[in-house]
Short mmCIF file of C-alpha atoms in Angstrom, two decimals:
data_model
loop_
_atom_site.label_atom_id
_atom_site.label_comp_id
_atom_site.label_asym_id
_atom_site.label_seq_id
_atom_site.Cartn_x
_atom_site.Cartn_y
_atom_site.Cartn_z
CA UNK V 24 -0.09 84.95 56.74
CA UNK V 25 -3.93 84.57 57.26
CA UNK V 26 -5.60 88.34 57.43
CA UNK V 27 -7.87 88.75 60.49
CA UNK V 28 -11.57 87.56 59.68
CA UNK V 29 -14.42 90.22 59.93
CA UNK V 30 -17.05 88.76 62.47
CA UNK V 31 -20.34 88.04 61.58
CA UNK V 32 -22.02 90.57 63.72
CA UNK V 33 -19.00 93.34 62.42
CA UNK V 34 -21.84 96.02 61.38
CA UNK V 35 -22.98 95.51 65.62
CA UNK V 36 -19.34 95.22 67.13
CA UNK V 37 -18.56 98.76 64.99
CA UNK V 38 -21.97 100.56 65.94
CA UNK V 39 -20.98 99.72 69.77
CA UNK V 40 -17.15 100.81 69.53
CA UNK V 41 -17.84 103.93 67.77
CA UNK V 42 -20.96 104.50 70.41
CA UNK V 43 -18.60 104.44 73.16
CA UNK V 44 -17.30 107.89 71.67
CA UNK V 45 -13.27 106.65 72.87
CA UNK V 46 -11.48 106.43 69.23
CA UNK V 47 -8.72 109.18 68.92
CA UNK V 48 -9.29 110.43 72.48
CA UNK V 49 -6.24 111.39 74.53
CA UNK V 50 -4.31 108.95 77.13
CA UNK V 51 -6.12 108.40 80.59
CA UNK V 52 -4.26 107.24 84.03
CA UNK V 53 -7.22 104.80 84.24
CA UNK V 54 -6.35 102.98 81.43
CA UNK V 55 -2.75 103.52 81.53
CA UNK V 56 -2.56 101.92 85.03
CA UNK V 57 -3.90 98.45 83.87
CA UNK V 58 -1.24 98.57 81.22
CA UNK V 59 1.70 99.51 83.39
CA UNK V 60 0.29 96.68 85.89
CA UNK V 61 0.04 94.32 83.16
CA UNK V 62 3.50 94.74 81.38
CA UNK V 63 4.55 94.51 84.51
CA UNK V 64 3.37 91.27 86.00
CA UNK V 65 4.42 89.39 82.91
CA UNK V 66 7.26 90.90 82.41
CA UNK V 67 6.74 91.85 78.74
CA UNK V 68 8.03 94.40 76.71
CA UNK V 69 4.36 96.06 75.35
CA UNK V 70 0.91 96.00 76.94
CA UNK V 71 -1.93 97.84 74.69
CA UNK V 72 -5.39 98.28 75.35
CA UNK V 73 -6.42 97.94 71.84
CA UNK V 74 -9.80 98.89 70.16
CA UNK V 75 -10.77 97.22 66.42
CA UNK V 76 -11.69 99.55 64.34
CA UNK V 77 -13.20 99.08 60.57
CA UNK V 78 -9.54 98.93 59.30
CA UNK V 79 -7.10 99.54 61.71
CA UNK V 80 -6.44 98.49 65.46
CA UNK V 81 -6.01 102.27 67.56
CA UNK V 82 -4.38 101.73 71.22
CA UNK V 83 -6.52 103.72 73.92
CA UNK V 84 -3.30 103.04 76.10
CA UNK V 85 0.25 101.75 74.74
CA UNK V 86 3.04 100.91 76.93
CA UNK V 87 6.62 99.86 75.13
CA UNK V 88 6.12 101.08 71.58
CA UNK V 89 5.43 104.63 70.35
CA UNK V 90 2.78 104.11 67.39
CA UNK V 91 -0.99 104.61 68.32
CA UNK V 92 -2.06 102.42 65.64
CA UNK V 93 -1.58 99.87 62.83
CA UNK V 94 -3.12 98.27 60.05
CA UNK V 95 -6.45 95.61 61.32
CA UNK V 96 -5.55 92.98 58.32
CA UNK V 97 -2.23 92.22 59.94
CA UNK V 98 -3.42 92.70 63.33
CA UNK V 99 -3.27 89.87 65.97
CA UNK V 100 -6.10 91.08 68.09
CA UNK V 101 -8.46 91.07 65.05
CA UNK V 102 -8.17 87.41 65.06
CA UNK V 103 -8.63 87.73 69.17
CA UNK V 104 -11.97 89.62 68.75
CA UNK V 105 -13.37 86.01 67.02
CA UNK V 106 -13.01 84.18 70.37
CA UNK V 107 -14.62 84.57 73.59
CA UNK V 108 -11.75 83.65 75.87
CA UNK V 109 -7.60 84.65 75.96
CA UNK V 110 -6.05 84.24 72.86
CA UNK V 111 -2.61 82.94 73.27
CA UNK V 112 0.64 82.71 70.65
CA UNK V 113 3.42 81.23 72.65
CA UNK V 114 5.60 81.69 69.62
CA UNK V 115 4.39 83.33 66.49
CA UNK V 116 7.01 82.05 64.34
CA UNK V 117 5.44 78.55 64.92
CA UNK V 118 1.92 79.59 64.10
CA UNK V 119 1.26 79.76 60.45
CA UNK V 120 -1.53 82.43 61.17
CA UNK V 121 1.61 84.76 61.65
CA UNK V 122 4.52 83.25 60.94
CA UNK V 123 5.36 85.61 57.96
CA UNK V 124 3.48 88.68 59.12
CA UNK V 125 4.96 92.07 58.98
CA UNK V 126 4.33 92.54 62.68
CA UNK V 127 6.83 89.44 62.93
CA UNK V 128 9.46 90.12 60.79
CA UNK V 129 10.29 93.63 61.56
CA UNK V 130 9.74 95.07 64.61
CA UNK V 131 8.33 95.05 66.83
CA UNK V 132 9.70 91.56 66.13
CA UNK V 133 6.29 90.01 68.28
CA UNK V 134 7.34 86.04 69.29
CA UNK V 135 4.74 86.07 72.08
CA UNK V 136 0.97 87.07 72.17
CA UNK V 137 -1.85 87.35 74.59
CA UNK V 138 -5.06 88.83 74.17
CA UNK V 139 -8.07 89.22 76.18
CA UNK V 140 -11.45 89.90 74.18
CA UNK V 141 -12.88 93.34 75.43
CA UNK V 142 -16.69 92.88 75.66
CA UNK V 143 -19.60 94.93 76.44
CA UNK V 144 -22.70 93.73 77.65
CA UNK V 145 -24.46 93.54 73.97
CA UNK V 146 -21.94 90.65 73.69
CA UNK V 147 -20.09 93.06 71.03
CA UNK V 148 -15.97 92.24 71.49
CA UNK V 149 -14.32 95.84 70.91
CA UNK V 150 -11.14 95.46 71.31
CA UNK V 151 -8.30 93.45 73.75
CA UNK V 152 -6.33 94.09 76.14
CA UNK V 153 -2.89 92.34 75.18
CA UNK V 154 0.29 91.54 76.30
CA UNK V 155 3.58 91.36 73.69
CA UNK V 156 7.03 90.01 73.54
CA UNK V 157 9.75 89.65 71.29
CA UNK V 158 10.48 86.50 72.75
CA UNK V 159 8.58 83.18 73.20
CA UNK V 160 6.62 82.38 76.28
CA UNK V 161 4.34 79.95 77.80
CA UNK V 162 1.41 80.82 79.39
CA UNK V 163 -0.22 79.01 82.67
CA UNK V 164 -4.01 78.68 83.13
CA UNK V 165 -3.02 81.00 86.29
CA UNK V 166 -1.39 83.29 83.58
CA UNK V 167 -5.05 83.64 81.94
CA UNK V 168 -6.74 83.86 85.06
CA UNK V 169 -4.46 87.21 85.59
CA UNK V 170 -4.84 88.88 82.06
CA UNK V 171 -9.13 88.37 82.84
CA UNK V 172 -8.72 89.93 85.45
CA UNK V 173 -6.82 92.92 84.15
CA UNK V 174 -9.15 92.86 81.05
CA UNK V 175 -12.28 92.87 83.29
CA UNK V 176 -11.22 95.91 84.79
CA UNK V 177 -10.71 97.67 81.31
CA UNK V 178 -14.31 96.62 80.53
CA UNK V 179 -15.43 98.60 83.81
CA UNK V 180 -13.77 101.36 82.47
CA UNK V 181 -15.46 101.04 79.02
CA UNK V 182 -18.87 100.18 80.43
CA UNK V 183 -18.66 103.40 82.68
CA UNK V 184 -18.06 104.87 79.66
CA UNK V 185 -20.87 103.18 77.65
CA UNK V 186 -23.47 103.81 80.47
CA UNK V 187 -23.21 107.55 79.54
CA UNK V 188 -24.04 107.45 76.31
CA UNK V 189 -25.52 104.20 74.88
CA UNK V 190 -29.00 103.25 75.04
CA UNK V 191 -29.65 100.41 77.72
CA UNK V 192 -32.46 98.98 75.63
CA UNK V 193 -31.62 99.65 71.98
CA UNK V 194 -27.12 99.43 72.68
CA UNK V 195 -27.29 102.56 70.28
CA UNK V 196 -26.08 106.03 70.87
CA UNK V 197 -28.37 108.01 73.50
CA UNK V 198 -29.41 111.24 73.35
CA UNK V 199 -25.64 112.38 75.08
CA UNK V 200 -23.92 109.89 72.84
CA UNK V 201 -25.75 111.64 69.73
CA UNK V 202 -24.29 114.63 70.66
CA UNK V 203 -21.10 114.03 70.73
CA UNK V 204 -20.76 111.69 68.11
CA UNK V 205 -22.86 114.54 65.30
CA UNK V 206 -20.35 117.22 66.46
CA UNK V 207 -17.54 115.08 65.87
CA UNK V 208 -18.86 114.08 62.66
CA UNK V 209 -20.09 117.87 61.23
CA UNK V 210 -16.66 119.19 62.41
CA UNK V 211 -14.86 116.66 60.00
CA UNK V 212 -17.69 116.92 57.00
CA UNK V 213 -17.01 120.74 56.93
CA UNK V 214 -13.35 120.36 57.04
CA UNK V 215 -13.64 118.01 54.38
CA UNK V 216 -16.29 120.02 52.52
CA UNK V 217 -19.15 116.96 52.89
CA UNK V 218 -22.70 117.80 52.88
CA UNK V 219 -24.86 115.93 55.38
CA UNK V 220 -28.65 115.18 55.94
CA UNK V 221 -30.28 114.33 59.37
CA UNK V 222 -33.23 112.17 59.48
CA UNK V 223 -36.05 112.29 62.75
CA UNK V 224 -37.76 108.95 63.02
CA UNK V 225 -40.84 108.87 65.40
CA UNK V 226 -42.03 105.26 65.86
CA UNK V 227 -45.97 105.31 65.33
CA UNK V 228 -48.86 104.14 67.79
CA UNK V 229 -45.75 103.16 70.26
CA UNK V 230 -48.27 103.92 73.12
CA UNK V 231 -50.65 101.88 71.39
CA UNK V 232 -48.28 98.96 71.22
CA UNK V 233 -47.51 99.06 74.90
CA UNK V 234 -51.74 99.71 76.15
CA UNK V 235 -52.36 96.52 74.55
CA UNK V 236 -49.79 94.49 74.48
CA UNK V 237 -47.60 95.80 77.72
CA UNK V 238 -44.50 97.51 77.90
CA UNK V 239 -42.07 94.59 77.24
CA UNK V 240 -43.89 93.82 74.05
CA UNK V 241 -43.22 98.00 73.67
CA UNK V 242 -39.42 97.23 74.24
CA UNK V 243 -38.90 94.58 71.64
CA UNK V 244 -40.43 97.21 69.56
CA UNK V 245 -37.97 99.34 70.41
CA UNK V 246 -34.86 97.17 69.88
CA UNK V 247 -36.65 95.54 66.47
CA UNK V 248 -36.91 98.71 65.32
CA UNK V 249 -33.42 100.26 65.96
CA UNK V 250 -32.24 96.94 65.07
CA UNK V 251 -33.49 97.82 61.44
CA UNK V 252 -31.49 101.09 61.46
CA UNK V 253 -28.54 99.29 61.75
CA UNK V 254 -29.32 97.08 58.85
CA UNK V 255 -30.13 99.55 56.76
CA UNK V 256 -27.68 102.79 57.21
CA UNK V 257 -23.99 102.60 56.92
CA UNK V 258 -21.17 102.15 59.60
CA UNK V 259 -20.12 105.72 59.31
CA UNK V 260 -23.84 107.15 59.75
CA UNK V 261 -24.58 108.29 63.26
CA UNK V 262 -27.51 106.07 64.46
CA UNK V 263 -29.36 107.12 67.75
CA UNK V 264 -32.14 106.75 70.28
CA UNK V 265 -32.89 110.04 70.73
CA UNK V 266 -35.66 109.88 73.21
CA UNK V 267 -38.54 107.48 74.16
CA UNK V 268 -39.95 105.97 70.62
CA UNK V 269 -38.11 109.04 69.13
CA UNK V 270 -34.70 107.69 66.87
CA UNK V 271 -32.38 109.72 64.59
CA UNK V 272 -30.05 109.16 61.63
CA UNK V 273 -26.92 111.33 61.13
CA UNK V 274 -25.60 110.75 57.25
CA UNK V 275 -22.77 112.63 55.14
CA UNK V 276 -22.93 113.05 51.55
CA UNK V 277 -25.83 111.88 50.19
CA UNK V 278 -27.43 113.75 47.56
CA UNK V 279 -31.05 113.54 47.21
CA UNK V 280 -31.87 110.56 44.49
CA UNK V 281 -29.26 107.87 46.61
CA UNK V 282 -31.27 109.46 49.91
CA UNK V 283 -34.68 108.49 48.46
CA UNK V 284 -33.06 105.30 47.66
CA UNK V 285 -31.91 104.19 50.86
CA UNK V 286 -35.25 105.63 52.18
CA UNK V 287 -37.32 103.40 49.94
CA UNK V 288 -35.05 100.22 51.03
CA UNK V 289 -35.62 101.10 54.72
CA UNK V 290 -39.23 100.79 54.08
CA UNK V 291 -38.86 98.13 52.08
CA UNK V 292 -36.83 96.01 55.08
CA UNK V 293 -39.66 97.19 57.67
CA UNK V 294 -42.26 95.82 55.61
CA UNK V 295 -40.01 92.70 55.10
CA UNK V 296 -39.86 92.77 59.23
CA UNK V 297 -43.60 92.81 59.90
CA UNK V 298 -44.62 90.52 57.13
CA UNK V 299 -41.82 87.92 58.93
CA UNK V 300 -41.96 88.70 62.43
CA UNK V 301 -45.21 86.79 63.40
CA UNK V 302 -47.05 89.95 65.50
CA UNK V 303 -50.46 91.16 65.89
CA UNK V 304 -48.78 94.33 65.05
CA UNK V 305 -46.48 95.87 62.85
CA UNK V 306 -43.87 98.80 63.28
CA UNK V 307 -45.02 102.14 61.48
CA UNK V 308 -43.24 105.35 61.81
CA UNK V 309 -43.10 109.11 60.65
CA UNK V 310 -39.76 110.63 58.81
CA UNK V 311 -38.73 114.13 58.67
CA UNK V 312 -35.51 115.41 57.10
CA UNK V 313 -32.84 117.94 57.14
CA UNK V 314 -29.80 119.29 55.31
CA UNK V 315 -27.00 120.83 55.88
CA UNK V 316 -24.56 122.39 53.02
CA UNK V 317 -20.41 121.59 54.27
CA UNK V 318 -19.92 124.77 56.53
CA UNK V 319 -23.38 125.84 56.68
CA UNK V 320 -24.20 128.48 59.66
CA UNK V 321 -26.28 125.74 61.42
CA UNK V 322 -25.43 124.57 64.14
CA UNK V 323 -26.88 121.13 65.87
CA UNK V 324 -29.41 122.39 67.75
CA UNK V 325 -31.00 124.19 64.92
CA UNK V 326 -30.21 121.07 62.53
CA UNK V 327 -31.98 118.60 65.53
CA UNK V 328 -35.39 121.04 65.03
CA UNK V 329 -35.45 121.38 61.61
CA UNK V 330 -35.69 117.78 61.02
CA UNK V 331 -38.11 117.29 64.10
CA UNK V 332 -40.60 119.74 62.10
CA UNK V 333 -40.26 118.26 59.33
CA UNK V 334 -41.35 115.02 61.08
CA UNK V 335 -43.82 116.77 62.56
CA UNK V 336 -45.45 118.14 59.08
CA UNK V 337 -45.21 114.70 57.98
CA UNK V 338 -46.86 112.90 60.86
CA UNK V 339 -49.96 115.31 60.47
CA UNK V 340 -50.05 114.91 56.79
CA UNK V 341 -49.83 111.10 57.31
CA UNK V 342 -53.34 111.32 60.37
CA UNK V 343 -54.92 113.81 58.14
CA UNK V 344 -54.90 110.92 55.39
CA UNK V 345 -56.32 108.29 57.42
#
């Protein structure tokens, strides 16, 4: 059995699925419907709409089988996500990618696959929407044409979805997307007795950037800059656009020396960035940070201007100094 590869741009492809705020949400009709349609019109005996998660595969809608998830290694939409177009197994017994997987041998006993890549417009493949069978089929070019289809109208449903609370520029978390993803995340840190700290970034002579070099020179800022987050922090941190050259990190359990630390190495990859990036310019920015003790009596609004002030406080120190 060969275990699903991790794609190249996996740190990217997570940061979108989890800004899309849709793991372990409840069943909707919209998404249900293209599944019922689906098993339907190729008369199969499961149709998932499946999102890839770090290590598992969670089904936003399942018709056929009554699990909501199972394990990403064995997965056959994990190796799905690595291609832009349908991914068909007429009979997995004949494909030594799965010939001996679990998935295969026991049940659901899957012979035939077909999986259509779920992607946003970042280019970042989610997830699939994929039809199953525990018997072997072939699959026409008309076939293909049909699943699309279907799958394009799950990707409506995601984008609509994605338009509410990812950044158009930066495809991070907006200010809405924030929200909901922090209270999410402080909810399970206190259950789970985690600490967190909350960083305010404020991206420095922005306006400056734009007067002299225009605004689409200010949006490549922008995305170079939030690009960098991504680099730096960890899939499970909460990474935002907060507002216009305003950005925010969301981060559990760290204590103070491994904060400094990762601190010191985002510096270290801006410098990196404007020593490499061939500019007139280079990206500068004021930090401010919070904590918050595992159950603490702050909630995020209060969190959100505690670290603002203290980016404030540090922004003045920092034009006082110069």
């Amino acid at each position: 059995m060969q275990l699903a590869p991790i794609p190249e741009n996996e740190h990217a492809r997570l940061e979108t699925l989890r800004g899309l705020n849709v793991l372990d949400t409840i069943a909707e009709e919209r998404f249900d419907r293209i599944t019922r349609l689906a098993r339907r019109l190729f008369s199969v005996s499961i149709s998932l709409v499946n999102l890839v998660d770090s290590d598992r595969q969670w089904f936003k809608s399942v018709q056929g089988i009554d699990v909501c998830e199972t394990s990403r290694d064995i997965s056959f939409c994990g190796h799905a996500i690595n291609q832009p177009e349908v991914m068909i197994v007429p009979d997995a017994l004949n494909d030594p990618r799965f010939a001996d997987n679990p998935l295969v041998l026991a049940s659901p006993n899957i012979r035939f696959y077909a999986g259509f890549p779920l992607t946003m417009p970042n280019g970042m493949r989610v997830g699939t929407l994929c039809i199953i069978d525990d018997q072997p089929k072939e699959f026409s070019k008309q076939d293909e044409q049909a699943l699309e289809d279907l799958g394009r109208l799950v990707e409506g449903e995601l984008l609509s979805i994605q338009q509410n609370i990812l950044d158009a520029l930066t495809a991070i978390s907006n200010r809405r997307g924030f929200e909901l993803l922090a209270e999410k995340t402080l909810a399970n840190t206190d259950r789970l007795g985690l600490n967190t700290s909350l960083i305010f970034f404020d991206l420095d002579y922005f306006k400056e950037i734009n007067d002299e070099f225009g605004h689409e020179e200010g949006d490549i800022a922008l995305k170079s800059f939030a690009n960098l987050l991504i680099n730096c922090f960890r899939e499970s941190d909460v990474i935002a656009r907060f507002a216009g050259d305003e950005f925010v990190v969301l981060l559990s359990q760290r204590d103070q020396m491994s904060l400094d630390s990762l601190l010191q190495r985002f510096a270290d990859l801006v410098k990196q960035h404007n020593q490499q990036n061939g500019k007139s310019y280079g990206l500068a920015y004021s930090l401010g940070v919070a904590s918050r003790q595992a159950k603490q009596d702050l909630d995020l609004c209060e969190y959100l201007a505690l670290a603002d002030q203290a980016m404030f406080r540090e922004k003045a120190k920092h034009h006082k100094s110069v």
